[in-house]
JSON list of C-alpha atoms and ligand atoms in Angstrom, two decimals:
[
{"chain": "A", "resi": 1, "resn": "UNK", "atom": "CA", "xyz": [138.44, -118.03, -187.00]},
{"chain": "A", "resi": 2, "resn": "UNK", "atom": "CA", "xyz": [137.73, -117.74, -183.30]},
{"chain": "A", "resi": 3, "resn": "UNK", "atom": "CA", "xyz": [137.28, -114.19, -182.00]},
{"chain": "A", "resi": 4, "resn": "UNK", "atom": "CA", "xyz": [139.30, -112.78, -179.11]},
{"chain": "A", "resi": 5, "resn": "UNK", "atom": "CA", "xyz": [138.98, -109.62, -177.06]},
{"chain": "A", "resi": 6, "resn": "UNK", "atom": "CA", "xyz": [142.19, -107.81, -176.06]},
{"chain": "A", "resi": 7, "resn": "UNK", "atom": "CA", "xyz": [142.39, -104.53, -174.13]},
{"chain": "A", "resi": 8, "resn": "UNK", "atom": "CA", "xyz": [145.24, -102.14, -173.43]},
{"chain": "A", "resi": 9, "resn": "UNK", "atom": "CA", "xyz": [145.10, -100.24, -170.14]},
{"chain": "A", "resi": 10, "resn": "UNK", "atom": "CA", "xyz": [147.23, -97.82, -168.20]},
{"chain": "A", "resi": 11, "resn": "UNK", "atom": "CA", "xyz": [147.59, -94.32, -166.85]},
{"chain": "A", "resi": 12, "resn": "UNK", "atom": "CA", "xyz": [148.16, -91.23, -169.01]},
{"chain": "A", "resi": 13, "resn": "UNK", "atom": "CA", "xyz": [151.17, -91.16, -171.31]},
{"chain": "A", "resi": 14, "resn": "UNK", "atom": "CA", "xyz": [151.93, -94.88, -171.60]},
{"chain": "A", "resi": 15, "resn": "UNK", "atom": "CA", "xyz": [151.59, -94.84, -175.41]},
{"chain": "A", "resi": 16, "resn": "UNK", "atom": "CA", "xyz": [148.62, -97.21, -175.46]},
{"chain": "A", "resi": 17, "resn": "UNK", "atom": "CA", "xyz": [147.12, -96.01, -178.72]},
{"chain": "A", "resi": 18, "resn": "UNK", "atom": "CA", "xyz": [150.44, -96.47, -180.56]},
{"chain": "A", "resi": 19, "resn": "UNK", "atom": "CA", "xyz": [150.80, -99.97, -179.12]},
{"chain": "A", "resi": 20, "resn": "UNK", "atom": "CA", "xyz": [147.23, -100.85, -180.14]},
{"chain": "A", "resi": 21, "resn": "UNK", "atom": "CA", "xyz": [148.08, -99.83, -183.73]},
{"chain": "A", "resi": 22, "resn": "UNK", "atom": "CA", "xyz": [151.40, -101.72, -183.78]},
{"chain": "A", "resi": 23, "resn": "UNK", "atom": "CA", "xyz": [149.84, -104.90, -182.40]},
{"chain": "A", "resi": 24, "resn": "UNK", "atom": "CA", "xyz": [146.93, -104.69, -184.85]},
{"chain": "A", "resi": 25, "resn": "UNK", "atom": "CA", "xyz": [149.38, -104.29, -187.76]},
{"chain": "A", "resi": 26, "resn": "UNK", "atom": "CA", "xyz": [151.48, -107.24, -186.55]},
{"chain": "A", "resi": 27, "resn": "UNK", "atom": "CA", "xyz": [148.42, -109.49, -186.28]},
{"chain": "A", "resi": 28, "resn": "UNK", "atom": "CA", "xyz": [147.10, -108.42, -189.69]},
{"chain": "A", "resi": 29, "resn": "UNK", "atom": "CA", "xyz": [150.45, -109.31, -191.23]},
{"chain": "A", "resi": 30, "resn": "UNK", "atom": "CA", "xyz": [149.78, -112.86, -190.02]},
{"chain": "A", "resi": 31, "resn": "UNK", "atom": "CA", "xyz": [146.49, -112.86, -191.89]},
{"chain": "A", "resi": 32, "resn": "UNK", "atom": "CA", "xyz": [144.23, -112.28, -188.87]},
{"chain": "A", "resi": 33, "resn": "UNK", "atom": "CA", "xyz": [141.14, -110.04, -189.03]},
{"chain": "A", "resi": 34, "resn": "UNK", "atom": "CA", "xyz": [141.51, -107.26, -186.45]},
{"chain": "A", "resi": 35, "resn": "UNK", "atom": "CA", "xyz": [139.20, -104.48, -185.26]},
{"chain": "A", "resi": 36, "resn": "UNK", "atom": "CA", "xyz": [141.01, -101.60, -183.53]},
{"chain": "A", "resi": 37, "resn": "UNK", "atom": "CA", "xyz": [138.95, -99.40, -181.28]},
{"chain": "A", "resi": 38, "resn": "UNK", "atom": "CA", "xyz": [139.11, -97.12, -178.23]},
{"chain": "A", "resi": 39, "resn": "UNK", "atom": "CA", "xyz": [137.11, -95.97, -175.20]},
{"chain": "A", "resi": 40, "resn": "UNK", "atom": "CA", "xyz": [135.41, -93.70, -174.62]},
{"chain": "A", "resi": 41, "resn": "UNK", "atom": "CA", "xyz": [134.62, -93.77, -178.34]},
{"chain": "A", "resi": 42, "resn": "UNK", "atom": "CA", "xyz": [134.29, -96.22, -181.20]},
{"chain": "A", "resi": 43, "resn": "UNK", "atom": "CA", "xyz": [130.84, -95.01, -182.29]},
{"chain": "A", "resi": 44, "resn": "UNK", "atom": "CA", "xyz": [129.38, -91.57, -183.13]},
{"chain": "A", "resi": 45, "resn": "UNK", "atom": "CA", "xyz": [127.32, -91.49, -179.91]},
{"chain": "A", "resi": 46, "resn": "UNK", "atom": "CA", "xyz": [130.23, -92.65, -177.76]},
{"chain": "A", "resi": 47, "resn": "UNK", "atom": "CA", "xyz": [132.46, -90.00, -179.33]},
{"chain": "A", "resi": 48, "resn": "UNK", "atom": "CA", "xyz": [129.93, -87.31, -178.40]},
{"chain": "A", "resi": 49, "resn": "UNK", "atom": "CA", "xyz": [129.94, -88.64, -174.83]},
{"chain": "A", "resi": 50, "resn": "UNK", "atom": "CA", "xyz": [133.77, -88.58, -174.94]},
{"chain": "A", "resi": 51, "resn": "UNK", "atom": "CA", "xyz": [133.73, -84.88, -175.84]},
{"chain": "A", "resi": 52, "resn": "UNK", "atom": "CA", "xyz": [131.41, -84.17, -172.94]},
{"chain": "A", "resi": 53, "resn": "UNK", "atom": "CA", "xyz": [133.60, -86.19, -170.55]},
{"chain": "A", "resi": 54, "resn": "UNK", "atom": "CA", "xyz": [136.95, -84.76, -171.55]},
{"chain": "A", "resi": 55, "resn": "UNK", "atom": "CA", "xyz": [136.07, -81.13, -172.28]},
{"chain": "A", "resi": 56, "resn": "UNK", "atom": "CA", "xyz": [137.58, -78.63, -169.87]},
{"chain": "A", "resi": 57, "resn": "UNK", "atom": "CA", "xyz": [134.11, -77.00, -169.88]},
{"chain": "A", "resi": 58, "resn": "UNK", "atom": "CA", "xyz": [132.83, -80.06, -167.96]},
{"chain": "A", "resi": 59, "resn": "UNK", "atom": "CA", "xyz": [134.86, -79.22, -164.83]},
{"chain": "A", "resi": 60, "resn": "UNK", "atom": "CA", "xyz": [131.69, -79.19, -162.71]},
{"chain": "A", "resi": 61, "resn": "UNK", "atom": "CA", "xyz": [130.80, -82.80, -163.57]},
{"chain": "A", "resi": 62, "resn": "UNK", "atom": "CA", "xyz": [130.03, -84.95, -160.51]},
{"chain": "A", "resi": 63, "resn": "UNK", "atom": "CA", "xyz": [131.92, -88.25, -160.12]},
{"chain": "A", "resi": 64, "resn": "UNK", "atom": "CA", "xyz": [128.71, -90.28, -160.48]},
{"chain": "A", "resi": 65, "resn": "UNK", "atom": "CA", "xyz": [127.73, -88.43, -163.68]},
{"chain": "A", "resi": 66, "resn": "UNK", "atom": "CA", "xyz": [131.19, -89.25, -164.95]},
{"chain": "A", "resi": 67, "resn": "UNK", "atom": "CA", "xyz": [130.79, -92.93, -164.01]},
{"chain": "A", "resi": 68, "resn": "UNK", "atom": "CA", "xyz": [127.40, -93.16, -165.74]},
{"chain": "A", "resi": 69, "resn": "UNK", "atom": "CA", "xyz": [128.67, -91.48, -168.89]},
{"chain": "A", "resi": 70, "resn": "UNK", "atom": "CA", "xyz": [131.66, -93.82, -169.25]},
{"chain": "A", "resi": 71, "resn": "UNK", "atom": "CA", "xyz": [129.26, -96.74, -168.88]},
{"chain": "A", "resi": 72, "resn": "UNK", "atom": "CA", "xyz": [126.79, -95.21, -171.36]},
{"chain": "A", "resi": 73, "resn": "UNK", "atom": "CA", "xyz": [129.55, -94.80, -173.95]},
{"chain": "A", "resi": 74, "resn": "UNK", "atom": "CA", "xyz": [130.57, -98.43, -173.32]},
{"chain": "A", "resi": 75, "resn": "UNK", "atom": "CA", "xyz": [127.07, -99.80, -173.94]},
{"chain": "A", "resi": 76, "resn": "UNK", "atom": "CA", "xyz": [127.02, -98.23, -177.43]},
{"chain": "A", "resi": 77, "resn": "UNK", "atom": "CA", "xyz": [130.58, -99.35, -178.11]},
{"chain": "A", "resi": 78, "resn": "UNK", "atom": "CA", "xyz": [129.88, -102.98, -177.20]},
{"chain": "A", "resi": 79, "resn": "UNK", "atom": "CA", "xyz": [126.60, -103.10, -179.14]},
{"chain": "A", "resi": 80, "resn": "UNK", "atom": "CA", "xyz": [127.80, -101.37, -182.30]},
{"chain": "A", "resi": 81, "resn": "UNK", "atom": "CA", "xyz": [131.45, -102.39, -182.56]},
{"chain": "A", "resi": 82, "resn": "UNK", "atom": "CA", "xyz": [132.81, -104.99, -180.14]},
{"chain": "A", "resi": 83, "resn": "UNK", "atom": "CA", "xyz": [130.13, -107.71, -180.18]},
{"chain": "A", "resi": 84, "resn": "UNK", "atom": "CA", "xyz": [129.56, -107.60, -183.95]},
{"chain": "A", "resi": 85, "resn": "UNK", "atom": "CA", "xyz": [133.33, -107.96, -184.56]},
{"chain": "A", "resi": 86, "resn": "UNK", "atom": "CA", "xyz": [133.65, -110.83, -182.06]},
{"chain": "A", "resi": 87, "resn": "UNK", "atom": "CA", "xyz": [130.68, -112.55, -183.70]},
{"chain": "A", "resi": 88, "resn": "UNK", "atom": "CA", "xyz": [132.47, -112.25, -187.06]},
{"chain": "A", "resi": 89, "resn": "UNK", "atom": "CA", "xyz": [135.35, -114.11, -185.41]},
{"chain": "A", "resi": 90, "resn": "UNK", "atom": "CA", "xyz": [137.72, -111.11, -185.38]},
{"chain": "A", "resi": 91, "resn": "UNK", "atom": "CA", "xyz": [140.31, -110.09, -182.84]},
{"chain": "A", "resi": 92, "resn": "UNK", "atom": "CA", "xyz": [139.15, -106.90, -181.15]},
{"chain": "A", "resi": 93, "resn": "UNK", "atom": "CA", "xyz": [141.85, -104.67, -179.66]},
{"chain": "A", "resi": 94, "resn": "UNK", "atom": "CA", "xyz": [140.55, -101.81, -177.57]},
{"chain": "A", "resi": 95, "resn": "UNK", "atom": "CA", "xyz": [142.41, -98.88, -176.08]},
{"chain": "A", "resi": 96, "resn": "UNK", "atom": "CA", "xyz": [140.75, -99.01, -172.59]},
{"chain": "A", "resi": 97, "resn": "UNK", "atom": "CA", "xyz": [137.69, -100.88, -171.29]},
{"chain": "A", "resi": 98, "resn": "UNK", "atom": "CA", "xyz": [136.09, -101.56, -167.87]},
{"chain": "A", "resi": 99, "resn": "UNK", "atom": "CA", "xyz": [139.37, -101.74, -165.95]},
{"chain": "A", "resi": 100, "resn": "UNK", "atom": "CA", "xyz": [139.79, -98.01, -166.64]},
{"chain": "A", "resi": 101, "resn": "UNK", "atom": "CA", "xyz": [136.49, -97.35, -164.86]},
{"chain": "A", "resi": 102, "resn": "UNK", "atom": "CA", "xyz": [137.62, -99.29, -161.79]},
{"chain": "A", "resi": 103, "resn": "UNK", "atom": "CA", "xyz": [140.99, -97.50, -161.78]},
{"chain": "A", "resi": 104, "resn": "UNK", "atom": "CA", "xyz": [139.83, -93.93, -162.57]},
{"chain": "A", "resi": 105, "resn": "UNK", "atom": "CA", "xyz": [136.34, -93.72, -161.05]},
{"chain": "A", "resi": 106, "resn": "UNK", "atom": "CA", "xyz": [136.93, -96.32, -158.33]},
{"chain": "A", "resi": 107, "resn": "UNK", "atom": "CA", "xyz": [140.47, -95.68, -157.13]},
{"chain": "A", "resi": 108, "resn": "UNK", "atom": "CA", "xyz": [140.84, -92.17, -158.60]},
{"chain": "A", "resi": 109, "resn": "UNK", "atom": "CA", "xyz": [137.45, -90.69, -157.62]},
{"chain": "A", "resi": 110, "resn": "UNK", "atom": "CA", "xyz": [136.88, -93.00, -154.64]},
{"chain": "A", "resi": 111, "resn": "UNK", "atom": "CA", "xyz": [133.49, -94.27, -155.84]},
{"chain": "A", "resi": 112, "resn": "UNK", "atom": "CA", "xyz": [132.42, -97.50, -154.12]},
{"chain": "A", "resi": 113, "resn": "UNK", "atom": "CA", "xyz": [133.84, -100.45, -156.08]},
{"chain": "A", "resi": 114, "resn": "UNK", "atom": "CA", "xyz": [130.64, -102.44, -155.52]},
{"chain": "A", "resi": 115, "resn": "UNK", "atom": "CA", "xyz": [128.59, -99.72, -157.23]},
{"chain": "A", "resi": 116, "resn": "UNK", "atom": "CA", "xyz": [131.07, -99.73, -160.10]},
{"chain": "A", "resi": 117, "resn": "UNK", "atom": "CA", "xyz": [130.77, -103.51, -160.41]},
{"chain": "A", "resi": 118, "resn": "UNK", "atom": "CA", "xyz": [126.94, -103.33, -160.44]},
{"chain": "A", "resi": 119, "resn": "UNK", "atom": "CA", "xyz": [126.91, -100.75, -163.22]},
{"chain": "A", "resi": 120, "resn": "UNK", "atom": "CA", "xyz": [129.55, -102.70, -165.11]},
{"chain": "A", "resi": 121, "resn": "UNK", "atom": "CA", "xyz": [127.34, -105.79, -165.02]},
{"chain": "A", "resi": 122, "resn": "UNK", "atom": "CA", "xyz": [124.52, -103.76, -166.60]},
{"chain": "A", "resi": 123, "resn": "UNK", "atom": "CA", "xyz": [126.74, -102.08, -169.20]},
{"chain": "A", "resi": 124, "resn": "UNK", "atom": "CA", "xyz": [128.83, -105.06, -170.29]},
{"chain": "A", "resi": 125, "resn": "UNK", "atom": "CA", "xyz": [126.44, -107.95, -169.51]},
{"chain": "A", "resi": 126, "resn": "UNK", "atom": "CA", "xyz": [129.54, -109.75, -168.31]},
{"chain": "A", "resi": 127, "resn": "UNK", "atom": "CA", "xyz": [131.73, -109.12, -171.36]},
{"chain": "A", "resi": 128, "resn": "UNK", "atom": "CA", "xyz": [135.38, -109.15, -170.22]},
{"chain": "A", "resi": 129, "resn": "UNK", "atom": "CA", "xyz": [138.60, -108.89, -172.20]},
{"chain": "A", "resi": 130, "resn": "UNK", "atom": "CA", "xyz": [140.25, -112.28, -172.64]},
{"chain": "A", "resi": 131, "resn": "UNK", "atom": "CA", "xyz": [143.63, -110.59, -172.30]},
{"chain": "A", "resi": 132, "resn": "UNK", "atom": "CA", "xyz": [144.60, -107.18, -170.93]},
{"chain": "A", "resi": 133, "resn": "UNK", "atom": "CA", "xyz": [147.99, -105.57, -171.44]},
{"chain": "A", "resi": 134, "resn": "UNK", "atom": "CA", "xyz": [148.54, -103.10, -168.63]},
{"chain": "A", "resi": 135, "resn": "UNK", "atom": "CA", "xyz": [151.19, -100.59, -169.71]},
{"chain": "A", "resi": 136, "resn": "UNK", "atom": "CA", "xyz": [152.88, -99.19, -166.63]},
{"chain": "A", "resi": 137, "resn": "UNK", "atom": "CA", "xyz": [155.03, -96.10, -166.20]},
{"chain": "A", "resi": 138, "resn": "UNK", "atom": "CA", "xyz": [155.66, -93.69, -163.34]},
{"chain": "A", "resi": 139, "resn": "UNK", "atom": "CA", "xyz": [153.08, -90.91, -163.12]},
{"chain": "A", "resi": 140, "resn": "UNK", "atom": "CA", "xyz": [155.46, -87.97, -163.60]},
{"chain": "A", "resi": 141, "resn": "UNK", "atom": "CA", "xyz": [156.95, -89.44, -166.80]},
{"chain": "A", "resi": 142, "resn": "UNK", "atom": "CA", "xyz": [153.51, -90.29, -168.19]},
{"chain": "A", "resi": 143, "resn": "UNK", "atom": "CA", "xyz": [152.07, -86.84, -167.51]},
{"chain": "A", "resi": 144, "resn": "UNK", "atom": "CA", "xyz": [155.18, -85.17, -168.95]},
{"chain": "A", "resi": 145, "resn": "UNK", "atom": "CA", "xyz": [154.91, -87.24, -172.15]},
{"chain": "A", "resi": 146, "resn": "UNK", "atom": "CA", "xyz": [151.33, -86.09, -172.64]},
{"chain": "A", "resi": 147, "resn": "UNK", "atom": "CA", "xyz": [152.09, -82.45, -171.81]},
{"chain": "A", "resi": 148, "resn": "UNK", "atom": "CA", "xyz": [154.88, -82.56, -174.42]},
{"chain": "A", "resi": 149, "resn": "UNK", "atom": "CA", "xyz": [152.37, -83.53, -177.12]},
{"chain": "A", "resi": 150, "resn": "UNK", "atom": "CA", "xyz": [149.84, -80.94, -175.89]},
{"chain": "A", "resi": 151, "resn": "UNK", "atom": "CA", "xyz": [147.31, -83.46, -174.49]},
{"chain": "A", "resi": 152, "resn": "UNK", "atom": "CA", "xyz": [145.55, -81.60, -171.71]},
{"chain": "A", "resi": 153, "resn": "UNK", "atom": "CA", "xyz": [141.96, -82.74, -171.19]},
{"chain": "A", "resi": 154, "resn": "UNK", "atom": "CA", "xyz": [139.77, -82.65, -168.08]},
{"chain": "A", "resi": 155, "resn": "UNK", "atom": "CA", "xyz": [141.03, -85.95, -166.63]},
{"chain": "A", "resi": 156, "resn": "UNK", "atom": "CA", "xyz": [144.60, -85.36, -167.74]},
{"chain": "A", "resi": 157, "resn": "UNK", "atom": "CA", "xyz": [144.74, -82.11, -165.78]},
{"chain": "A", "resi": 158, "resn": "UNK", "atom": "CA", "xyz": [143.72, -83.74, -162.48]},
{"chain": "A", "resi": 159, "resn": "UNK", "atom": "CA", "xyz": [146.30, -83.47, -159.70]},
{"chain": "A", "resi": 160, "resn": "UNK", "atom": "CA", "xyz": [149.25, -85.86, -159.50]},
{"chain": "A", "resi": 161, "resn": "UNK", "atom": "CA", "xyz": [147.79, -87.64, -156.43]},
{"chain": "A", "resi": 162, "resn": "UNK", "atom": "CA", "xyz": [144.70, -88.58, -158.50]},
{"chain": "A", "resi": 163, "resn": "UNK", "atom": "CA", "xyz": [146.90, -90.21, -161.16]},
{"chain": "A", "resi": 164, "resn": "UNK", "atom": "CA", "xyz": [148.91, -91.98, -158.43]},
{"chain": "A", "resi": 165, "resn": "UNK", "atom": "CA", "xyz": [145.68, -93.51, -157.08]},
{"chain": "A", "resi": 166, "resn": "UNK", "atom": "CA", "xyz": [144.69, -94.57, -160.61]},
{"chain": "A", "resi": 167, "resn": "UNK", "atom": "CA", "xyz": [148.07, -96.26, -161.12]},
{"chain": "A", "resi": 168, "resn": "UNK", "atom": "CA", "xyz": [147.69, -98.04, -157.79]},
{"chain": "A", "resi": 169, "resn": "UNK", "atom": "CA", "xyz": [144.23, -99.17, -158.90]},
{"chain": "A", "resi": 170, "resn": "UNK", "atom": "CA", "xyz": [145.53, -100.71, -162.10]},
{"chain": "A", "resi": 171, "resn": "UNK", "atom": "CA", "xyz": [148.33, -102.49, -160.26]},
{"chain": "A", "resi": 172, "resn": "UNK", "atom": "CA", "xyz": [145.84, -103.85, -157.69]},
{"chain": "A", "resi": 173, "resn": "UNK", "atom": "CA", "xyz": [143.64, -105.15, -160.52]},
{"chain": "A", "resi": 174, "resn": "UNK", "atom": "CA", "xyz": [146.62, -106.88, -162.13]},
{"chain": "A", "resi": 175, "resn": "UNK", "atom": "CA", "xyz": [147.42, -108.57, -158.80]},
{"chain": "A", "resi": 176, "resn": "UNK", "atom": "CA", "xyz": [143.81, -109.79, -158.50]},
{"chain": "A", "resi": 177, "resn": "UNK", "atom": "CA", "xyz": [143.67, -111.23, -162.04]},
{"chain": "A", "resi": 178, "resn": "UNK", "atom": "CA", "xyz": [147.23, -112.15, -163.00]},
{"chain": "A", "resi": 179, "resn": "UNK", "atom": "CA", "xyz": [146.16, -114.59, -165.73]},
{"chain": "A", "resi": 180, "resn": "UNK", "atom": "CA", "xyz": [144.16, -111.98, -167.63]},
{"chain": "A", "resi": 181, "resn": "UNK", "atom": "CA", "xyz": [146.03, -108.75, -166.84]},
{"chain": "A", "resi": 182, "resn": "UNK", "atom": "CA", "xyz": [149.69, -108.76, -167.86]},
{"chain": "A", "resi": 183, "resn": "UNK", "atom": "CA", "xyz": [151.82, -105.86, -166.70]},
{"chain": "A", "resi": 184, "resn": "UNK", "atom": "CA", "xyz": [154.23, -104.39, -169.26]},
{"chain": "A", "resi": 185, "resn": "UNK", "atom": "CA", "xyz": [156.79, -101.86, -168.07]},
{"chain": "A", "resi": 186, "resn": "UNK", "atom": "CA", "xyz": [156.86, -99.16, -170.74]},
{"chain": "A", "resi": 187, "resn": "UNK", "atom": "CA", "xyz": [159.56, -96.57, -170.04]},
{"chain": "A", "resi": 188, "resn": "UNK", "atom": "CA", "xyz": [161.56, -97.79, -173.11]},
{"chain": "A", "resi": 189, "resn": "UNK", "atom": "CA", "xyz": [161.11, -96.90, -176.79]},
{"chain": "A", "resi": 190, "resn": "UNK", "atom": "CA", "xyz": [157.89, -97.58, -178.69]},
{"chain": "A", "resi": 191, "resn": "UNK", "atom": "CA", "xyz": [159.54, -100.53, -180.46]},
{"chain": "A", "resi": 192, "resn": "UNK", "atom": "CA", "xyz": [160.92, -101.96, -177.20]},
{"chain": "A", "resi": 193, "resn": "UNK", "atom": "CA", "xyz": [157.47, -101.90, -175.63]},
{"chain": "A", "resi": 194, "resn": "UNK", "atom": "CA", "xyz": [155.95, -103.47, -178.77]},
{"chain": "A", "resi": 195, "resn": "UNK", "atom": "CA", "xyz": [158.50, -106.28, -178.62]},
{"chain": "A", "resi": 196, "resn": "UNK", "atom": "CA", "xyz": [157.47, -106.95, -175.01]},
{"chain": "A", "resi": 197, "resn": "UNK", "atom": "CA", "xyz": [153.79, -107.26, -175.96]},
{"chain": "A", "resi": 198, "resn": "UNK", "atom": "CA", "xyz": [154.30, -109.66, -178.88]},
{"chain": "A", "resi": 199, "resn": "UNK", "atom": "CA", "xyz": [155.28, -112.83, -176.93]},
{"chain": "A", "resi": 200, "resn": "UNK", "atom": "CA", "xyz": [152.46, -112.26, -174.44]},
{"chain": "A", "resi": 201, "resn": "UNK", "atom": "CA", "xyz": [149.92, -112.03, -177.25]},
{"chain": "A", "resi": 202, "resn": "UNK", "atom": "CA", "xyz": [151.45, -114.98, -179.13]},
{"chain": "A", "resi": 203, "resn": "UNK", "atom": "CA", "xyz": [151.20, -117.19, -176.04]},
{"chain": "A", "resi": 204, "resn": "UNK", "atom": "CA", "xyz": [147.64, -116.06, -175.50]},
{"chain": "A", "resi": 205, "resn": "UNK", "atom": "CA", "xyz": [146.59, -116.75, -179.11]},
{"chain": "A", "resi": 206, "resn": "UNK", "atom": "CA", "xyz": [148.22, -120.18, -179.00]},
{"chain": "A", "resi": 207, "resn": "UNK", "atom": "CA", "xyz": [146.25, -121.01, -175.83]},
{"chain": "A", "resi": 208, "resn": "UNK", "atom": "CA", "xyz": [143.06, -119.79, -177.52]},
{"chain": "A", "resi": 209, "resn": "UNK", "atom": "CA", "xyz": [143.78, -121.98, -180.51]},
{"chain": "A", "resi": 210, "resn": "UNK", "atom": "CA", "xyz": [143.84, -118.95, -182.85]},
{"chain": "B", "resi": 1, "resn": "TMP", "atom": "P1", "xyz": [142.49, -91.45, -173.54]},
{"chain": "B", "resi": 1, "resn": "TMP", "atom": "O1", "xyz": [141.89, -92.74, -174.02]},
{"chain": "B", "resi": 1, "resn": "TMP", "atom": "O2", "xyz": [142.85, -90.54, -174.62]},
{"chain": "B", "resi": 1, "resn": "TMP", "atom": "O3", "xyz": [143.56, -91.69, -172.54]},
{"chain": "B", "resi": 1, "resn": "TMP", "atom": "O4", "xyz": [141.34, -90.61, -172.79]},
{"chain": "B", "resi": 1, "resn": "TMP", "atom": "C1", "xyz": [140.39, -91.18, -172.05]},
{"chain": "B", "resi": 1, "resn": "TMP", "atom": "C2", "xyz": [140.40, -90.56, -170.67]},
{"chain": "B", "resi": 1, "resn": "TMP", "atom": "O5", "xyz": [139.25, -91.04, -169.98]},
{"chain": "B", "resi": 1, "resn": "TMP", "atom": "C3", "xyz": [141.61, -90.97, -169.85]},
{"chain": "B", "resi": 1, "resn": "TMP", "atom": "O6", "xyz": [141.98, -89.88, -169.02]},
{"chain": "B", "resi": 1, "resn": "TMP", "atom": "C4", "xyz": [141.07, -92.08, -168.98]},
{"chain": "B", "resi": 1, "resn": "TMP", "atom": "C5", "xyz": [139.63, -91.70, -168.79]},
{"chain": "B", "resi": 1, "resn": "TMP", "atom": "N1", "xyz": [138.72, -92.84, -168.58]},
{"chain": "B", "resi": 1, "resn": "TMP", "atom": "C6", "xyz": [138.06, -92.96, -167.36]},
{"chain": "B", "resi": 1, "resn": "TMP", "atom": "O7", "xyz": [138.27, -92.12, -166.47]},
{"chain": "B", "resi": 1, "resn": "TMP", "atom": "N2", "xyz": [137.19, -93.99, -167.18]},
{"chain": "B", "resi": 1, "resn": "TMP", "atom": "C7", "xyz": [136.93, -94.90, -168.16]},
{"chain": "B", "resi": 1, "resn": "TMP", "atom": "O8", "xyz": [136.13, -95.82, -167.96]},
{"chain": "B", "resi": 1, "resn": "TMP", "atom": "C8", "xyz": [137.62, -94.77, -169.43]},
{"chain": "B", "resi": 1, "resn": "TMP", "atom": "C9", "xyz": [137.35, -95.74, -170.52]},
{"chain": "B", "resi": 1, "resn": "TMP", "atom": "C10", "xyz": [138.50, -93.72, -169.59]}
]
């Protein structure tokens, strides 16, 4: 089997992790080998970095420290989880990847996009998702959804204008790379959103010859 790398992206409260699980289950039912993973995370070291990044105790963290830590977590994740699974010919589905860094640290924190691209080249060595599903929702609804389930980490609790910039960043990225990044409006139910992702992924897999 030929491997494929799929990412889910989006602002807070789009239900990405649920959609990653549903898609992985749907693909496994067709007999495909799937690795489900998430950033920042996926490995013990990356999870420790995640705690540092998202803890409310890290409020004094500078934007560049934040940028470096997301990239550090990614290096471990690629080396320990993503590349080995792709080499085994599996489909890797990740909840977030480099596009989140462009959207959050670039558009959200206003770090120079060229600096972000240089660090990304070091961290990923050019690894890009083959397909990205960008789940989109309005900021207020997304933040409310997360508040309702008690999700209040350091990034989550940033002001609304920060999250608006992040959303704008994701939408700009989708406009730049329309073949890779497919926008999925996700204000409907979990099942409705899942049903929107399935034909996109089916088309993609057919094109990949999977
Ligand atoms: P989440 O995956 O539970 O949404 O938490 C990850 C948080 O980290 C989320 O607020 C988005 C943020 N993030 C960045 O700011 N930059 C990144 O590169 C990644 C992967 C995540």
